[in-house]
Short mmCIF file of C-alpha atoms and ligand atoms in Angstrom, two decimals:
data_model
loop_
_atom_site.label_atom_id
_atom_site.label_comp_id
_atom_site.label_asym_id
_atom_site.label_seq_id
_atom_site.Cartn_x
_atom_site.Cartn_y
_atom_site.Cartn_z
CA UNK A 23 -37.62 30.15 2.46
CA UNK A 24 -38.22 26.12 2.25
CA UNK A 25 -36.45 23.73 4.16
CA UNK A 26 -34.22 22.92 1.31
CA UNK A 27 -32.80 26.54 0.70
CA UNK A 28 -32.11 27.28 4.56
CA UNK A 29 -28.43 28.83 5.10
CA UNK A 30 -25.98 26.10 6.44
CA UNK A 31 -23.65 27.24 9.00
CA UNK A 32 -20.97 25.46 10.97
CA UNK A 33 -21.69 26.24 15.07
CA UNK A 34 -18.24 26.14 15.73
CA UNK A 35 -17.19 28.86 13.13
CA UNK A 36 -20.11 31.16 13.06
CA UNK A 37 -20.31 31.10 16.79
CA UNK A 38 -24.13 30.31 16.33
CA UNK A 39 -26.56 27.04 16.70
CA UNK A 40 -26.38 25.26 13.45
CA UNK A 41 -30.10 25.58 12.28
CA UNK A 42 -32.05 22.76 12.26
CA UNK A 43 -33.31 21.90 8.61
CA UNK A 44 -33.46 18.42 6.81
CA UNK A 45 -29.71 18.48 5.64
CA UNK A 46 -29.06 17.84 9.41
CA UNK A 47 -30.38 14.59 9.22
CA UNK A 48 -27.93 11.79 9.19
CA UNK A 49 -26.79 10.39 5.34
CA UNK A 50 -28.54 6.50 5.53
CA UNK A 51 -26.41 5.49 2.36
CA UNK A 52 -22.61 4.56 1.46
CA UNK A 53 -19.78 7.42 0.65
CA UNK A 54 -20.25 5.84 -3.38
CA UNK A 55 -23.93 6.84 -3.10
CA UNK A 56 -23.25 10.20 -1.56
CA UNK A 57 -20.50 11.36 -4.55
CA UNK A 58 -23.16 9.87 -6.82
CA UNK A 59 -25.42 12.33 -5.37
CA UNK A 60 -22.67 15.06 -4.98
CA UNK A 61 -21.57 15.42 -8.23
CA UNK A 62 -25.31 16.03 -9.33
CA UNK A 63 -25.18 19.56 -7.40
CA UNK A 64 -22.37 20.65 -9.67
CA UNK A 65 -23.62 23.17 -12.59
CA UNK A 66 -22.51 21.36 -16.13
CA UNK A 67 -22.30 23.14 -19.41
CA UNK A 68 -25.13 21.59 -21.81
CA UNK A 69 -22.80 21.75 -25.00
CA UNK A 70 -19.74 20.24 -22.28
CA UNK A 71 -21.23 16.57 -22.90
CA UNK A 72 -19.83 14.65 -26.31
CA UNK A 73 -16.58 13.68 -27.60
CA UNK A 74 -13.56 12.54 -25.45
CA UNK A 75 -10.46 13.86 -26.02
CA UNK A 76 -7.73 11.30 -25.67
CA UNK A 77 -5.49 11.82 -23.04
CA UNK A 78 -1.32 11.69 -23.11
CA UNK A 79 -0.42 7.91 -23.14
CA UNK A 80 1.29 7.27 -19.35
CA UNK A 81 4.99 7.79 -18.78
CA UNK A 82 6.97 4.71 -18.77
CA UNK A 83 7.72 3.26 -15.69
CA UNK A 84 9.72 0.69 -13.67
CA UNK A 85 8.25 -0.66 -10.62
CA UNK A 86 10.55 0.88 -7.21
CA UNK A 87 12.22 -1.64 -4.82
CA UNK A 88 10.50 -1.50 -1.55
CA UNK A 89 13.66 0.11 -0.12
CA UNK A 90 13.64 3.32 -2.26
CA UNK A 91 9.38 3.69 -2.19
CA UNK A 92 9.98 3.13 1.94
CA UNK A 93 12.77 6.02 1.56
CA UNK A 94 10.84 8.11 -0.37
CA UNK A 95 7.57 8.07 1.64
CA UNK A 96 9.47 8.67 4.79
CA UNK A 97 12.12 10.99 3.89
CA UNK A 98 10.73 14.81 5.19
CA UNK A 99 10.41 17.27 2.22
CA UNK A 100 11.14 20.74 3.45
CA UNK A 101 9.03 23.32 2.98
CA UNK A 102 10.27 27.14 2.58
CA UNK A 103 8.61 29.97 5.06
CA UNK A 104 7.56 31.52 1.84
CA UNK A 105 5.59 28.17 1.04
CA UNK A 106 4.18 27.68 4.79
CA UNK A 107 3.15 31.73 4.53
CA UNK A 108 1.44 30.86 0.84
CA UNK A 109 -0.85 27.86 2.43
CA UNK A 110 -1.95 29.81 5.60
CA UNK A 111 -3.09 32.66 3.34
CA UNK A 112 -4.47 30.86 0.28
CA UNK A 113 -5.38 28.21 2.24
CA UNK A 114 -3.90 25.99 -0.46
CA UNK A 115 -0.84 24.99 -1.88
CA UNK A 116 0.78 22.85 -4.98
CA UNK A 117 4.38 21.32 -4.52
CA UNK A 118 6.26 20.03 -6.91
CA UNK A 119 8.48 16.98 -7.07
CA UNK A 120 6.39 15.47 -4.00
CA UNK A 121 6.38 11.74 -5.23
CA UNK A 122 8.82 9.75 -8.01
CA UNK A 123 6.91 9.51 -11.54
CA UNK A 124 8.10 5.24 -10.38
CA UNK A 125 6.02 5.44 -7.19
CA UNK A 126 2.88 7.67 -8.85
CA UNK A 127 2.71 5.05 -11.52
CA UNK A 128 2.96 2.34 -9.37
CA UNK A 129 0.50 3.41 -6.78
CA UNK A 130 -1.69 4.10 -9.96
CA UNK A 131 -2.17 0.87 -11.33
CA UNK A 132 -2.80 -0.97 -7.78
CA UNK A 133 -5.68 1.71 -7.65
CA UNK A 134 -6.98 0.57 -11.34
CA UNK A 135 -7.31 -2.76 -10.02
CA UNK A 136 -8.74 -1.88 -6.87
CA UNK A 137 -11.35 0.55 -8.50
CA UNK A 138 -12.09 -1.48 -11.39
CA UNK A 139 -12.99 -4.49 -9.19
CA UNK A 140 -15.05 -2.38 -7.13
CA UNK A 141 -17.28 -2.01 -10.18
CA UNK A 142 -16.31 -5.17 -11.99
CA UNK A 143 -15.75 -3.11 -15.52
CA UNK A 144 -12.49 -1.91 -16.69
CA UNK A 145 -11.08 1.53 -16.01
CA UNK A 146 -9.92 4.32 -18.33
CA UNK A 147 -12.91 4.00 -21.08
CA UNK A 148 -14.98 1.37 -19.43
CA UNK A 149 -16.83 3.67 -16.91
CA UNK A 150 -18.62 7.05 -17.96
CA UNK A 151 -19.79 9.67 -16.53
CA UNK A 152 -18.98 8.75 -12.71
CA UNK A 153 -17.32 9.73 -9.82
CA UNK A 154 -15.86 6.44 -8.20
CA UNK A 155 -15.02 6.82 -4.82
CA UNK A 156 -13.46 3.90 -2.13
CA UNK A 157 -12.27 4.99 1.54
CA UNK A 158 -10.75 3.31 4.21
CA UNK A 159 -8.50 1.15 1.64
CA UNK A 160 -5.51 1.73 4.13
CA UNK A 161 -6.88 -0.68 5.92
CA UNK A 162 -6.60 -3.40 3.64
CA UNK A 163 -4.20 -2.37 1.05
CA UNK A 164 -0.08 -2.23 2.02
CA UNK A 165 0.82 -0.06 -0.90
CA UNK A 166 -2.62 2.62 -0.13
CA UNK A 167 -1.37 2.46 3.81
CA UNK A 168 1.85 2.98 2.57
CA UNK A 169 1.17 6.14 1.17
CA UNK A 170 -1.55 6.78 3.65
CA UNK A 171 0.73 6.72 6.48
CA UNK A 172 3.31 8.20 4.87
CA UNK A 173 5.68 10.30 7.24
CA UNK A 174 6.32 13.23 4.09
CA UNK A 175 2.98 13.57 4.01
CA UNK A 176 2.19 13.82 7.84
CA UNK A 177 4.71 15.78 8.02
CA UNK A 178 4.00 18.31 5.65
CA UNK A 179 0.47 18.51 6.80
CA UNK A 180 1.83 19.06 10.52
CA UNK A 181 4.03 22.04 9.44
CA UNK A 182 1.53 23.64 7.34
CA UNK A 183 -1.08 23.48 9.92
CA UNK A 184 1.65 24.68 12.34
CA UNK A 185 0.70 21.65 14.86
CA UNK A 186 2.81 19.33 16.57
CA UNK A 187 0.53 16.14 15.43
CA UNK A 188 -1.62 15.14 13.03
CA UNK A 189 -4.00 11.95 12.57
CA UNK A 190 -5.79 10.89 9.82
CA UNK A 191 -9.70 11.42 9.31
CA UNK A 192 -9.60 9.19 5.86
CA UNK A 193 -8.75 8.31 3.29
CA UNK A 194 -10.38 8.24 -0.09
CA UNK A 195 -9.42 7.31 -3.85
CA UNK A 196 -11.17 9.04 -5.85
CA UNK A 197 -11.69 8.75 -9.45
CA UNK A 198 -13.17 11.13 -12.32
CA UNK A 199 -14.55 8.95 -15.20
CA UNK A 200 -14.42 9.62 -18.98
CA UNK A 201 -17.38 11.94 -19.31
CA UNK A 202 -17.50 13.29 -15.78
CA UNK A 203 -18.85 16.57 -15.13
CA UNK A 204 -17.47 19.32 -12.56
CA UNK A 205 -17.24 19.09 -9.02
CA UNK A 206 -19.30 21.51 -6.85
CA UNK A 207 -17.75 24.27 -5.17
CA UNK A 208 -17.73 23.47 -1.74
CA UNK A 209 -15.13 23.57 1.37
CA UNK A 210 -14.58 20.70 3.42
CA UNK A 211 -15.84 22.21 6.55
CA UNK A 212 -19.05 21.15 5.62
CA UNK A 213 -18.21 17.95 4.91
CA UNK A 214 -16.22 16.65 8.23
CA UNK A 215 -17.71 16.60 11.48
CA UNK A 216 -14.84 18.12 12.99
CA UNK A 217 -14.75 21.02 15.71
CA UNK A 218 -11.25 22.90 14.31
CA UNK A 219 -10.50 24.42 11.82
CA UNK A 220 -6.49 22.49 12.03
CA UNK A 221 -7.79 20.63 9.27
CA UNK A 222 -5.96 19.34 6.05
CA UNK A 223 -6.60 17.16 2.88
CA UNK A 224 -3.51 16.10 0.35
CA UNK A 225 -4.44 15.64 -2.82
CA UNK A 226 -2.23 13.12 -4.81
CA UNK A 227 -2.68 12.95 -8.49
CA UNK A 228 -1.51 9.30 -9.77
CA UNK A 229 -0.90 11.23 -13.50
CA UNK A 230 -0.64 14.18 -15.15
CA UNK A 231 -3.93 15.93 -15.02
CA UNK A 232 -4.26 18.61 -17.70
CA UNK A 233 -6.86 20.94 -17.88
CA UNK A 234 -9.43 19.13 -19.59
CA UNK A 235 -8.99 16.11 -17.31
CA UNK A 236 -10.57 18.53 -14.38
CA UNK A 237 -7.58 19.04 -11.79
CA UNK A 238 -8.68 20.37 -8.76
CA UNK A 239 -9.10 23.98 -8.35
CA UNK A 240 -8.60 26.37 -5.44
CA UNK A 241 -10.06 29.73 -4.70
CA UNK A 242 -7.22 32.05 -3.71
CA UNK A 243 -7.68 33.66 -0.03
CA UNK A 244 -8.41 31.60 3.30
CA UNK A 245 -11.41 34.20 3.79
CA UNK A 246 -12.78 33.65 0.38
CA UNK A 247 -15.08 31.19 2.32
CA UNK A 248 -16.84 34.64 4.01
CA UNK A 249 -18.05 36.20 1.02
CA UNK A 250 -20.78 32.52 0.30
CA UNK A 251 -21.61 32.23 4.25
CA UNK A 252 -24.92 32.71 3.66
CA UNK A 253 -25.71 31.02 0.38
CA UNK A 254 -27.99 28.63 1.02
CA UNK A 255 -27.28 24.85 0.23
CA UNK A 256 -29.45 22.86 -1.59
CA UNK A 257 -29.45 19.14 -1.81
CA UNK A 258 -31.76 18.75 -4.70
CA UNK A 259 -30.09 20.99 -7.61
CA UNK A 260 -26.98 22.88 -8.62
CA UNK A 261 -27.83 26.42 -6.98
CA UNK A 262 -25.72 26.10 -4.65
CA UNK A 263 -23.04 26.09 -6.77
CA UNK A 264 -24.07 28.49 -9.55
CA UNK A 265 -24.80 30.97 -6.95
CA UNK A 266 -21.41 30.41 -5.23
CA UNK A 267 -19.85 31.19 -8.61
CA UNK A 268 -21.50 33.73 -9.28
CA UNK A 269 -20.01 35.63 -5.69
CA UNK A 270 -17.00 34.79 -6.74
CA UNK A 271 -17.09 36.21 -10.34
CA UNK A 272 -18.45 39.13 -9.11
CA UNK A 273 -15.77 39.65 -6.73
CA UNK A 274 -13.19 38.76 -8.76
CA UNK A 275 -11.69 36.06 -6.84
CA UNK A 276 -8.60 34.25 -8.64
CA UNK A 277 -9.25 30.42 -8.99
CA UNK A 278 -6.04 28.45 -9.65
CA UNK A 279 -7.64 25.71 -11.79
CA UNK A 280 -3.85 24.89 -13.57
CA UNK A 281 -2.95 21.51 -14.33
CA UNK A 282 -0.91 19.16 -11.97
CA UNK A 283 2.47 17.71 -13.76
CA UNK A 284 3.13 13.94 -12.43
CA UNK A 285 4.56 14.49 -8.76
CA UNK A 286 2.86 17.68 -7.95
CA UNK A 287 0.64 17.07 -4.79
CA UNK A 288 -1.70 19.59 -3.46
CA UNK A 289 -2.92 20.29 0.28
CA UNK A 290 -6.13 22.38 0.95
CA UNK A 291 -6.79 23.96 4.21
CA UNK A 292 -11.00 22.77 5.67
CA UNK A 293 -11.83 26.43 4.95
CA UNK A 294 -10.65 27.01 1.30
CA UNK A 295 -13.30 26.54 -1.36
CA UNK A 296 -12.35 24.51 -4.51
CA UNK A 297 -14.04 22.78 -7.15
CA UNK A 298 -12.67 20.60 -10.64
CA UNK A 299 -13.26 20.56 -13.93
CA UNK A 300 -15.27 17.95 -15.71
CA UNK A 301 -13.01 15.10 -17.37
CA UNK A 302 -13.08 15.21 -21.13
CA UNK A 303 -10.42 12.48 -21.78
CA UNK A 304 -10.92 9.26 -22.00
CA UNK A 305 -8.33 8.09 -19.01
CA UNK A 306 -9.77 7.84 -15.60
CA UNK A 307 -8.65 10.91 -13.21
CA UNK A 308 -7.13 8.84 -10.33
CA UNK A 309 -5.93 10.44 -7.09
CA UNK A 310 -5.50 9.47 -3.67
CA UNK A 311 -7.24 12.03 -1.29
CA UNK A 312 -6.37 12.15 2.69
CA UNK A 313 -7.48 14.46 5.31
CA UNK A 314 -5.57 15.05 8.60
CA UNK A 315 -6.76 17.02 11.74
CA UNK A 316 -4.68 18.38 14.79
CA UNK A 317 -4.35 15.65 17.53
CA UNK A 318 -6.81 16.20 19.98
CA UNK A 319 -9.72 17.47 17.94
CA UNK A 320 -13.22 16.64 18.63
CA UNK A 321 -16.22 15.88 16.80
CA UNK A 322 -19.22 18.74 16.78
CA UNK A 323 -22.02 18.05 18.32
CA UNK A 324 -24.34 17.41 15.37
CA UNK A 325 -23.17 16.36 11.74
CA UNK A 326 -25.38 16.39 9.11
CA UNK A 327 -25.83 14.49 5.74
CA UNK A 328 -23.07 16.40 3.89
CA UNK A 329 -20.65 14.77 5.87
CA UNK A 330 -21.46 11.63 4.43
CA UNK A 331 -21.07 7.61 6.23
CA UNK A 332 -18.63 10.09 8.64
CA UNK A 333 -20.09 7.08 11.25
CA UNK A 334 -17.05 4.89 9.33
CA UNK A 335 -14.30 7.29 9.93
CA UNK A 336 -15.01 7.48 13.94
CA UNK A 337 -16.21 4.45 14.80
CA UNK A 338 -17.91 4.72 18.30
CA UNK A 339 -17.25 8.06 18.89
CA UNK A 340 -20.18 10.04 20.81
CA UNK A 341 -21.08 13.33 19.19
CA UNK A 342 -18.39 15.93 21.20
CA UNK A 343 -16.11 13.23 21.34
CA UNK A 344 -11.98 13.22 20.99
CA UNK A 345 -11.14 11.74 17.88
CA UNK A 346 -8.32 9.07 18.34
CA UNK A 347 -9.84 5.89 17.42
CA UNK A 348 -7.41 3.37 16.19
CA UNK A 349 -8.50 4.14 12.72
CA UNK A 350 -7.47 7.87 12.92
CA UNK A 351 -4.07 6.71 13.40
CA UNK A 352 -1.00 9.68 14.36
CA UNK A 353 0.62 10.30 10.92
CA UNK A 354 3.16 12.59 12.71
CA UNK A 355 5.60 12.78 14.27
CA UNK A 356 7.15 9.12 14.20
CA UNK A 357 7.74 8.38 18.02
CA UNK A 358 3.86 9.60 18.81
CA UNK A 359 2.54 6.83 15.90
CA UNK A 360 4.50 3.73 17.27
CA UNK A 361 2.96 3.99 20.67
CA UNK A 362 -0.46 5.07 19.70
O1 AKG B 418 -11.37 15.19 -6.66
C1 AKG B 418 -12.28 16.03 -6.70
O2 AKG B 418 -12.82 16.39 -7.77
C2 AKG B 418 -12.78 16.64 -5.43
C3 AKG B 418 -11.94 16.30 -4.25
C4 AKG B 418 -12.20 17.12 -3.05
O3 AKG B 418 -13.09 17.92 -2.99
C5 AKG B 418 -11.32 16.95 -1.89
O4 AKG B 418 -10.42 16.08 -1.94
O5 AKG B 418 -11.52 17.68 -0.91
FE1 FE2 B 419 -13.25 18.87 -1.05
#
């Protein structure tokens, strides 16, 4: 076995030293280089690369008065037991209804502009083939912090965690160009530096995403993660991921790779595998991704490259340390985030 093909495993969950092999060095790069080079390890259909179909024109929509966006990022949405019982099994869940069609829209096209000046071309045609990727935009943007901060959202990742409070880890808007191929299985254990497993990302579609626009896809079953424990990760091809699909085919695990209507949001638990489809329309696949961890988490004691620039999302924190900079903000509950 090289270097390249040794098994990955987190200490914290397999109750064993992490092995030392190259992946354990630290990523040197930005988090646009490392989905550059992430998206590469996903396995791509030769005959999947040609025409674009195009996609449903946008909805119409009216920009919403700061008063009823402010409402409806704050206002809780209530989950059912059945719901909360779905997520801690699955280890994922789709809501409905989660955001207006007004406030999707309009969060939408401050992310066009936002994106498209990051790469100085136009969006939705102008880019192929990438994965465009920009995080800590909370910080400088009042409609991304808006949402970002949002009190629905902290809330709902709270109560499906079952933890009192939640802070954020980042955020990241992330966006599937015309031509893009799949994303790798993978769970996000690997990817945060985190020691729990009270770990959440929402996933907030800015549009419809049908199938062939590559919505994001969960494997059904929290312990689905088990059965690929010891496939080894490579950083230089797309084994990783064939071989992980391959488990899963054979074991007949159910993927829910359906489409997200405007206002359905997803969460996925750190320990759920999921993947997307590759986008075969020509409109840019624009969602707002955010990760939340129990309040009082630490880091481990040793990240490794797939965790990406994590160095930006803890600034100053020793390896082992709590995580409560003032750029992991409380998202819930309320009273906790004025005074921290
Ligand atoms: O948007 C994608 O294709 C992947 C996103 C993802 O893996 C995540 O948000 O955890
Ligand atoms: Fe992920």
């Amino acid at each position: 076995m090289t270097d390249e093909t040794m098994p990955v495993r987190n200490p914290h969950l397999a109750g064993e030293n992490a092995r030392r092999v190259d992946i354990d060095q630290p990523w040197e790069q930005g988090n646009q280089e490392w989905w550059d080079w992430y998206v590469t390890l996903a396995e791509n259909d030769e005959d999947d690369a040609g025409t674009l179909q195009a996609a449903p024109p946008l909805p119409e929509a009216r920009s919403p008065t700061r008063e009823a966006l402010d409402r409806e990022l704050s206002e809780p949405y209530d989950l059912t037991q059945d719901q909360i019982d779905f997520f801690r099994r699955e280890g994922f869940i789709k809501l409905k209804h989660v955001f207006s069609s007004n406030a999707l829209l309009h969060l939408r096209k401050e992310l066009v502009r936002l994106l498209s000046d990051s790469v100085d071309a136009e969006l939705d045609g102008g880019v192929r083939d990438r994965f465009l990727s920009l995080d800590m935009v909370w910080l400088e943007n009042d409609l991304v912090r808006k949402f970002v901060l949002s009190a629905r959202i902290g809330k709902l990742a709270a109560d499906l965690l079952g933890v009192a409070s939640v802070r954020l880890y980042h955020d990241n808007v992330l966006s599937k160009e015309p031509g893009c191929g799949r994303t790798p299985w993978h769970y996000d254990d690997h990817h945060f530096p985190l020691a729990t497993n009270d770990v959440v990302t929402v996933w907030i579609p800015t549009q419809p995403i049908p199938r062939e626009m590559g919505p994001l896809a969960f494997a059904e079953s929290i312990e689905t993660y088990r059965l690929v424990e010891t496939v080894p990760f490579t950083k230089f091809d797309t084994s990783y991921d064939r071989r992980v699909s391959d488990v899963f085919r054979k074991a007949g695990v159910v993927v829910d790779d359906g489409p997200f209507d405007l206002g359905d949001v997803s969460f996925h638990h750190n320990l759920n595998f999921h993947t997307a489809g590759p986008n075969h329309t020509s409109q840019s696949r624009i969602v707002l991704s955010n990760t939340f961890f129990a309040d009082g988490a630490r880091l481990v004691d040793q990240a490794t490259m797939v965790s990406g620039d994590w160095k930006k999302f803890a600034p100053g924190v020793p390896p082992g340390g709590r995580l409560a900079t003032p750029v992991n903000p409380v998202c819930w509950p309320p009273e906790k985030s004025r005074i921290s």
